[in-house]
Every structure is written in structure tokens, then in C-alpha cells.
Amino acid sequence: MSPNSKSPQRWVRPEVQALTAYHVPDPGNLIKLDAMENPYSWPAPLVDEWLEVLRAVELNRYPDPGAADLTAQLRRSMQVPDGMQVVLGNGSDELIQMLALAVADKDRVILAPEPTFVMYRMIATFAGMQYRGVPLAADYSLDVDAMLAAIESCQPAVVFLAYPNNPTGTLFSATAVEAVIEAAPGLVVVDEAYAPFTDASLMSRLGEFSNLLVLRTVSKMGLAGLRLGLLAGPAAWLGEIDKVRLPYNINVLTQASARFALEHQATLDEQTGWIRRDRVQLLTALTGIPGVQPYPSDANFILFKTPAGQADAVFESLKAQGVLIKNLNPAGGRLQDCLRVTVGTPDENAAFLAALRQSLGTQAAASSTTG
Ligand SMILES: Cc1ncc(COP(=O)(O)O)c(C=O)c1O
């Protein structure tokens, strides 16, 4: 490459060139159980009412930059304690990015247990920071001693704890989380993306620790298409993070639609209630399939292990039978042989279970004929 080359190889940071872009598979007509979405749509009269609301939205105007009305509704809905400040993001992904941008420096570390939500690592890289992953214990609980040792040695600017964790579904113990908050020299962000599916939350404890922030999203409760997340915590931190937010990051359609949806939260709560109920049945059914080892989950998905070496083939077989889930086996390490299925409607769950039984039967037959 000549020194005057105008090529991306010359200018794009090497760590960005080394990344693989986040891949989202095209679901086509497959039953979509790969992305932790709520599978339920709204009743037709509610859709009509929502469309009426959208009629009044002025697309020629910039949105309210502070999204004041929506913020007030979200504070009530998510029970943000009085005195705590809130910043909204274009999905909680954007808030993770704002957090990284606010603290970024090339020698600074973002730390998280592994395996966890992949965007913590990716965004650390985008922001030009270091990332340190600390392996979870064998049962996917938080390895507190290992976390405390890593915090001591690399003094992270931010620790992310997904609570419950993705992709394991595990809810870390509250005492383990507290130990991390107390030991961390910088921020601890408790990411409660799956809050609608668990009774546990640290939201009410905001303010008790000066370095604790809580991250939420409306995605998993049934509004993934709106792209709206919320970060809550002490004003001293949020005032700084808000400075790196792009103006107008929550568009007019999202503001109007989320406000409407939150006025009808009972509908969303009913749907997440069905998902919680069906998660129990799905776990029981998976437990009864020979060779399958599912893990208990406090989220709207279940991680399970296939017989050794069969995850890729089972994933492909499910796809061939019309069901798309998430193959985690390529990530390797603690996720070897692992697949993750989102809890769908009862019909979708039944189709998935039938396809899984079929693929495991096929696998068993294939391995017995190949010796
Ligand atoms: C733990 C966790 N946090 C955040 C997100 C991102 O959510 P959003 O749709 O708000 O960007 C996800 C998405 O899967 C997640 O699993």
C-alpha cells in the first residue's frame, strides 16, 4: 500500500477492520424465534387508535429533543425513583454507546462477565477502548471472586451486568451484583433489558450506590421496532452522559407511538404475562427431550445444549423445517453446543419442539449409521 493510498485500509482503525459486522439473518417466512421479540401484535381496534394518533404527528418538525412527555410516562411505567435522572436512547444499544463515548480512552477498560450481550464488547471496540471478559462459573452464575480480581487488576471505567443475562437467561444473585458495585472504581451498569420477565430489579436501589446506573428498553416488552431505551441514575453521571447524546435521537414517530403504547400498557403486560407462563411449559418440554440440557431462564428465551457436536446440524435442521433460532455454537468456549430459543406463541413453541424432536431423531439416526 502506497503512503498516499486513499484506501480504507489506510484510514479505518485496524481494530474496526478486524471486526465482523453484526449479522442479522433474513428470516424470510421462517417462524422467528431468534431475537427475543414479543411474538404478539395488537388487537385491531388498538391499531386503528394508534394510526389516528400518528395522523397528528408533524413529520416536517424536529422532535422534542428532551422527549419530555414520553420521559415522564417512562419514569412512571418503569418506576424510576424520584430524584434520579433519565436519558433516552435510540434503543438501549445507543445508550451503551453513549456510556462508552463519555468515558472512552485507549487504555480504559469495559468489563463484563462472559458470555454476555455481545454489544458490550463491540461498542468498547467502536469507542477505541479495551474490553475484558470474565468467565461465568460453570452454572452460568457470576464468579464473584474472578470478577473482583479482574476489577482490582484492570480498574474498569464501566462494568456491564445484564440482569438477567443474555444469552444464558441467568439472573445473577443480588449479593454478587452488590459486591461488584461496591468493588468497582467506576460505573456499574445493570442492564435490565429483560425486566418484563423477572421480578428482580435494582431500579429501586438507585441512589444507594453513587456508581450504579440501570438500563432498560421497551424492546422486549413488545416495542422492538420503536428503538427506545432508558438509562436511569444519579444526576451527576447522567448529566455528563447526556452531553454525548445526539440531539433529536428519539424521532417523532417513536415518541408518539411509545406514548400511545404506554397508555395501553395493560395490553403489553398481558402479552409478557403469556410469555412468562409459556416459558415454564417450554422449559419443561425441553427438559423431557433426551440429549437436550436447557438452563432455567428469567428472560423471554431459553438457552439449551444439544448432544456434543450436534448444535450446528440441529440449527440447520430446524431452519430447514421452518424454525429460526439462534446458533451460539460458533461463539465457542462456554457456548459450545448451545442454541437459544425465544419464547414464542404456544403454536410457535409447539412447532419448534416438534422440529427439535425431529432433528434430534434424525441426528441420532445419522450418527448411528456413521458409527
Ligand atoms: C442484555 C441486552 N441489553 C440490551 C439489548 C439491546 O436492546 P435494544 O433493543 O434496546 O437496543 C439486548 C438485546 O438483545 C440485550 O440482550
Coordinates of C-alpha atoms and ligand atoms in Angstrom, one line a residue:
M1 CA 0.0 0.0 0.0
S2 CA 1.5 3.4 -1.0
P3 CA 1.7 6.0 1.7
N4 CA -0.7 8.2 -0.3
S5 CA -3.3 5.5 -0.7
K6 CA -6.8 6.7 -0.3
S7 CA -7.9 3.2 0.7
P8 CA -10.0 2.3 3.8
Q9 CA -7.1 0.1 4.8
R10 CA -5.0 3.2 5.4
W11 CA -7.6 5.1 7.4
V12 CA -10.0 2.8 9.1
R13 CA -8.7 1.8 12.6
P14 CA -7.2 -1.7 12.5
E15 CA -9.5 -2.9 15.3
V16 CA -12.5 -1.8 13.3
Q17 CA -11.2 -3.5 10.1
A18 CA -10.8 -6.7 12.2
L19 CA -14.5 -6.6 13.2
T20 CA -17.2 -8.6 11.5
A21 CA -20.3 -6.5 11.1
Y22 CA -23.2 -7.6 13.4
H23 CA -25.1 -10.1 11.3
V24 CA -28.9 -10.3 11.4
P25 CA -30.2 -13.3 9.4
D26 CA -33.1 -12.7 6.9
P27 CA -36.0 -14.7 8.5
G28 CA -37.9 -15.0 5.2
N29 CA -41.0 -17.0 6.1
L30 CA -39.4 -18.8 9.0
I31 CA -41.0 -18.9 12.4
K32 CA -38.9 -16.2 14.1
L33 CA -37.6 -17.3 17.5
D34 CA -34.1 -15.9 17.3
A35 CA -34.2 -12.3 18.5
M36 CA -36.1 -12.2 21.8
E37 CA -39.1 -10.4 20.3
N38 CA -42.6 -10.4 21.7
P39 CA -44.5 -12.5 19.1
Y40 CA -47.9 -10.8 19.7
S41 CA -49.3 -8.0 17.7
W42 CA -52.0 -5.6 18.9
P43 CA -55.8 -6.1 18.7
A44 CA -57.2 -4.4 15.5
P45 CA -59.1 -1.6 17.4
L46 CA -55.9 -0.6 19.2
V47 CA -54.0 -0.5 15.9
D48 CA -56.7 1.8 14.5
E49 CA -56.5 4.1 17.5
W50 CA -52.7 4.2 17.2
L51 CA -53.0 5.1 13.5
E52 CA -55.2 8.0 14.4
V53 CA -52.6 9.3 16.8
L54 CA -50.0 9.1 14.0
R55 CA -52.2 11.3 11.8
A56 CA -51.4 14.3 14.1
V57 CA -47.7 13.8 14.1
E58 CA -45.8 16.5 12.2
L59 CA -43.1 14.9 10.2
N60 CA -41.8 18.3 9.0
R61 CA -40.9 19.3 12.6
Y62 CA -37.9 18.1 14.6
P63 CA -38.9 16.0 17.6
D64 CA -39.0 17.4 21.2
P65 CA -35.2 17.0 21.9
G66 CA -35.8 16.1 25.5
A67 CA -38.9 13.9 24.8
A68 CA -40.4 15.4 28.0
D69 CA -43.9 13.8 27.9
L70 CA -42.5 10.4 26.9
T71 CA -39.8 10.6 29.6
A72 CA -42.5 11.4 32.3
Q73 CA -44.5 8.4 31.2
L74 CA -41.5 6.1 31.1
R75 CA -40.4 7.2 34.6
R76 CA -43.9 6.1 35.9
S77 CA -44.0 2.9 33.9
M78 CA -40.5 1.8 34.9
Q79 CA -40.8 3.1 38.4
V80 CA -37.7 5.3 38.3
P81 CA -37.1 6.6 41.8
D82 CA -37.7 10.3 42.5
G83 CA -34.5 12.3 42.4
M84 CA -32.9 10.1 39.7
Q85 CA -32.3 11.4 36.2
V86 CA -33.1 9.7 33.0
V87 CA -31.6 9.8 29.5
L88 CA -33.4 8.2 26.5
G89 CA -31.6 6.4 23.7
N90 CA -32.4 5.0 20.2
G91 CA -32.6 1.5 21.7
S92 CA -30.5 0.7 24.8
D93 CA -27.7 -0.1 22.3
E94 CA -27.4 3.6 21.7
L95 CA -27.2 4.2 25.5
I96 CA -24.4 1.6 25.8
Q97 CA -22.6 3.5 23.0
M98 CA -23.1 6.9 24.8
L99 CA -21.7 5.4 28.0
A100 CA -18.6 4.2 26.2
L101 CA -18.2 7.5 24.4
A102 CA -18.4 9.5 27.6
V103 CA -15.5 7.6 29.3
A104 CA -13.5 6.4 26.3
D105 CA -9.8 6.4 26.3
K106 CA -7.5 3.8 24.7
D107 CA -6.2 2.4 27.9
R108 CA -9.5 2.3 29.7
V109 CA -11.4 -0.9 30.2
I110 CA -15.0 -2.0 29.8
L111 CA -15.5 -5.2 31.8
A112 CA -18.4 -7.7 31.7
P113 CA -18.9 -11.4 32.5
E114 CA -18.7 -13.8 29.6
P115 CA -20.7 -15.0 27.8
T116 CA -23.0 -11.9 27.8
F117 CA -24.6 -9.5 25.4
V118 CA -22.1 -9.1 22.5
M119 CA -22.6 -5.3 22.0
Y120 CA -20.7 -4.5 25.2
R121 CA -17.5 -5.9 23.6
M122 CA -18.3 -4.5 20.1
I123 CA -19.1 -1.0 21.4
A124 CA -15.9 -1.0 23.5
T125 CA -14.1 -1.6 20.3
F126 CA -16.1 1.1 18.4
A127 CA -15.1 3.6 21.1
G128 CA -11.4 2.7 20.9
M129 CA -11.4 1.1 24.4
Q130 CA -10.2 -2.1 25.9
Y131 CA -12.6 -4.9 26.7
R132 CA -12.2 -7.6 29.4
G133 CA -14.5 -10.6 29.7
V134 CA -14.5 -12.5 32.9
P135 CA -15.8 -16.1 32.5
L136 CA -19.0 -17.0 34.3
A137 CA -19.0 -20.0 36.7
A138 CA -19.8 -23.4 35.3
D139 CA -23.6 -23.0 36.1
Y140 CA -23.5 -19.5 34.4
S141 CA -23.7 -17.7 37.8
L142 CA -21.4 -14.7 38.4
D143 CA -18.0 -15.8 39.5
V144 CA -17.6 -13.1 42.2
D145 CA -14.0 -13.9 43.1
A146 CA -12.9 -13.7 39.4
M147 CA -14.9 -10.5 38.9
L148 CA -13.4 -8.9 42.0
A149 CA -9.9 -9.9 40.9
A150 CA -10.4 -8.5 37.4
I151 CA -11.8 -5.3 38.8
E152 CA -8.8 -5.0 41.1
S153 CA -6.3 -5.6 38.3
C154 CA -7.8 -3.6 35.4
Q155 CA -9.8 -0.8 37.2
P156 CA -12.6 -0.7 34.6
A157 CA -14.3 2.5 33.7
V158 CA -17.6 0.6 33.2
V159 CA -18.8 -2.8 34.3
F160 CA -21.9 -4.1 32.4
L161 CA -24.1 -6.7 34.1
A162 CA -27.0 -8.0 32.1
Y163 CA -29.7 -8.8 34.8
P164 CA -31.0 -11.3 33.7
N165 CA -28.1 -12.2 31.4
N166 CA -28.2 -12.8 27.7
P167 CA -27.6 -15.4 26.2
T168 CA -27.8 -17.6 29.4
G169 CA -31.0 -16.3 30.8
T170 CA -29.4 -16.5 34.3
L171 CA -30.4 -14.0 37.0
F172 CA -27.2 -13.3 39.0
S173 CA -27.6 -13.2 42.7
A174 CA -28.3 -9.7 44.1
T175 CA -25.5 -10.1 46.7
A176 CA -23.0 -10.9 43.9
V177 CA -24.1 -7.8 42.0
E178 CA -23.8 -5.7 45.1
A179 CA -20.2 -7.0 45.7
V180 CA -19.3 -5.9 42.1
I181 CA -20.9 -2.4 42.6
E182 CA -19.0 -1.9 45.8
A183 CA -15.7 -3.1 44.4
A184 CA -15.9 -1.2 41.1
P185 CA -13.9 2.1 40.9
G186 CA -16.1 3.4 38.0
L187 CA -19.7 2.8 36.8
V188 CA -21.7 -0.4 37.1
V189 CA -24.5 -0.5 34.6
V190 CA -27.1 -3.1 35.5
D191 CA -28.8 -3.8 32.1
E192 CA -32.4 -4.8 32.8
A193 CA -33.4 -5.4 29.2
Y194 CA -35.4 -8.5 30.3
A195 CA -37.2 -6.7 33.2
P196 CA -40.7 -7.7 32.0
F197 CA -39.9 -11.4 32.5
T198 CA -38.5 -11.3 36.1
D199 CA -39.5 -9.9 39.4
A200 CA -35.9 -8.8 40.2
S201 CA -34.7 -5.3 39.6
L202 CA -32.2 -2.8 41.0
M203 CA -34.2 0.2 39.9
S204 CA -35.5 0.9 43.5
R205 CA -31.9 0.8 44.8
L206 CA -30.7 3.6 42.5
G207 CA -29.1 6.3 44.7
E208 CA -28.0 3.8 47.3
F209 CA -24.7 3.4 45.4
S210 CA -23.1 6.5 43.7
N211 CA -21.8 4.4 40.8
L212 CA -24.9 2.4 39.9
L213 CA -27.0 3.0 36.7
V214 CA -29.9 1.0 35.5
L215 CA -30.5 0.4 31.7
R216 CA -33.9 -0.5 30.4
T217 CA -35.5 -1.0 26.9
V218 CA -39.1 -1.2 25.6
S219 CA -37.9 -3.7 23.0
K220 CA -38.6 -7.0 24.9
M221 CA -42.0 -5.9 26.2
G222 CA -43.2 -5.7 22.6
L223 CA -41.9 -2.5 21.1
A224 CA -38.6 -3.6 19.5
G225 CA -39.4 -1.7 16.3
L226 CA -39.6 1.6 18.0
R227 CA -35.9 1.6 19.2
L228 CA -36.3 3.2 22.6
G229 CA -34.1 2.6 25.7
L230 CA -33.8 4.4 29.0
L231 CA -30.8 4.9 31.3
A232 CA -31.5 5.9 34.9
G233 CA -29.3 7.0 37.7
P234 CA -27.7 9.9 39.7
A235 CA -27.8 13.3 38.0
A236 CA -24.0 13.7 38.4
W237 CA -23.4 10.8 36.0
L238 CA -26.4 11.3 33.7
G239 CA -25.7 15.0 33.2
E240 CA -22.3 14.0 31.7
I241 CA -23.6 11.2 29.6
D242 CA -26.4 13.4 28.1
K243 CA -23.7 15.6 26.7
V244 CA -22.7 12.9 24.1
R245 CA -26.3 12.3 23.1
L246 CA -27.1 13.5 19.5
P247 CA -29.9 16.0 19.5
Y248 CA -33.3 14.6 18.4
N249 CA -32.2 11.0 18.9
I250 CA -35.8 9.9 19.6
N251 CA -37.8 10.5 16.5
V252 CA -41.4 11.9 16.3
L253 CA -42.9 8.5 15.3
T254 CA -41.2 6.7 18.2
Q255 CA -42.2 9.4 20.7
A256 CA -45.9 9.4 19.6
S257 CA -46.1 5.6 19.3
A258 CA -44.4 4.9 22.6
R259 CA -46.6 7.3 24.4
F260 CA -49.6 5.7 23.0
A261 CA -48.3 2.2 23.8
L262 CA -47.6 3.1 27.4
E263 CA -51.1 4.4 27.8
H264 CA -52.2 0.9 26.9
Q265 CA -49.5 -0.9 28.9
A266 CA -52.1 -3.4 30.2
T267 CA -52.1 -5.0 26.7
L268 CA -48.3 -5.3 26.7
D269 CA -48.3 -6.6 30.3
E270 CA -50.9 -9.2 29.4
Q271 CA -48.7 -10.4 26.5
T272 CA -45.5 -10.6 28.6
G273 CA -47.6 -12.5 31.2
W274 CA -48.4 -15.1 28.5
I275 CA -44.7 -15.3 27.6
R276 CA -43.7 -15.9 31.2
R277 CA -46.4 -18.6 31.5
D278 CA -45.3 -20.3 28.3
R279 CA -41.6 -20.2 29.3
V280 CA -42.4 -22.6 32.1
Q281 CA -44.0 -25.0 29.7
L282 CA -41.2 -24.7 27.1
L283 CA -38.6 -25.4 29.8
T284 CA -40.5 -28.5 31.0
A285 CA -40.8 -29.8 27.4
L286 CA -37.1 -29.2 26.7
T287 CA -36.1 -31.0 29.9
G288 CA -38.1 -34.0 28.7
I289 CA -36.2 -34.3 25.4
P290 CA -33.3 -36.8 25.7
G291 CA -29.9 -35.3 25.0
V292 CA -31.2 -31.7 25.5
Q293 CA -30.0 -29.7 28.5
P294 CA -31.9 -26.5 29.0
Y295 CA -31.0 -23.8 31.5
P296 CA -33.5 -22.1 33.7
S297 CA -34.3 -18.6 32.5
D298 CA -35.6 -15.3 33.9
A299 CA -35.9 -13.9 30.4
N300 CA -38.0 -14.5 27.3
F301 CA -35.7 -17.1 25.9
I302 CA -34.1 -20.4 26.9
L303 CA -30.5 -21.5 26.3
F304 CA -30.0 -25.2 25.8
K305 CA -27.2 -27.6 25.0
T306 CA -27.5 -30.2 22.3
P307 CA -25.6 -33.5 22.4
A308 CA -21.9 -32.8 21.8
G309 CA -21.0 -31.7 18.3
Q310 CA -24.6 -31.6 17.0
A311 CA -25.6 -27.9 17.5
D312 CA -24.8 -26.7 14.0
A313 CA -26.7 -29.6 12.4
V314 CA -29.7 -29.2 14.7
F315 CA -29.8 -25.5 14.0
E316 CA -29.7 -26.1 10.2
S317 CA -32.3 -28.9 10.5
L318 CA -34.7 -26.6 12.5
K319 CA -34.2 -24.0 9.8
A320 CA -35.0 -26.5 7.1
Q321 CA -38.2 -27.3 9.0
G322 CA -39.1 -23.6 9.1
V323 CA -37.9 -22.5 12.5
L324 CA -35.2 -19.9 13.0
I325 CA -33.5 -19.8 16.4
K326 CA -30.0 -18.6 17.4
N327 CA -27.0 -20.8 17.0
L328 CA -24.4 -19.9 19.7
N329 CA -22.1 -22.8 19.0
P330 CA -19.8 -20.7 16.6
A331 CA -19.0 -18.4 19.6
G332 CA -17.3 -21.5 21.2
G333 CA -16.0 -21.6 24.7
R334 CA -18.8 -21.8 27.2
L335 CA -21.3 -21.6 24.4
Q336 CA -20.1 -24.7 22.6
D337 CA -23.1 -27.0 21.7
C338 CA -25.5 -24.2 22.7
L339 CA -28.6 -22.9 21.0
R340 CA -31.0 -20.2 22.2
V341 CA -34.7 -20.1 21.5
T342 CA -37.0 -17.2 22.1
V343 CA -40.4 -18.0 23.8
G344 CA -43.0 -17.6 21.0
T345 CA -46.8 -18.1 20.9
P346 CA -48.0 -21.5 22.0
D347 CA -48.3 -22.6 18.4
E348 CA -44.8 -21.4 17.6
N349 CA -43.3 -23.2 20.6
A350 CA -45.1 -26.4 19.6
A351 CA -43.7 -26.1 16.1
F352 CA -40.2 -25.6 17.4
L353 CA -40.5 -28.5 19.8
A354 CA -41.8 -30.8 17.1
A355 CA -39.0 -29.7 14.8
L356 CA -36.4 -30.2 17.5
R357 CA -37.6 -33.7 18.3
Q358 CA -37.5 -34.5 14.6
S359 CA -33.9 -33.1 14.1
L360 CA -32.6 -34.9 17.2
G361 CA -34.2 -38.1 15.9
T362 CA -32.6 -37.5 12.6
Q363 CA -29.2 -36.7 14.2
A364 CA -29.4 -39.8 16.3
A365 CA -30.1 -41.9 13.2
A366 CA -27.3 -40.2 11.3
S367 CA -24.7 -40.8 14.0
S368 CA -25.7 -44.4 14.4
T369 CA -25.3 -45.1 10.7
T370 CA -22.0 -43.3 10.5
G371 CA -20.8 -45.4 13.5
Ligands
LIG1 C1 -28.9 -7.6 27.6 C2 -29.3 -6.7 26.5 N1 -29.2 -5.4 26.6 C3 -29.6 -4.6 25.6 C4 -30.1 -5.1 24.4 C5 -30.5 -4.2 23.3 O1 -31.8 -3.8 23.3 P1 -32.3 -2.6 22.4 O2 -33.3 -3.3 21.5 O3 -33.0 -1.7 23.4 O4 -31.2 -2.0 21.7 C6 -30.3 -6.5 24.3 C7 -30.8 -7.1 23.0 O5 -30.8 -8.2 22.8 C8 -29.8 -7.3 25.3 O6 -29.9 -8.7 25.3

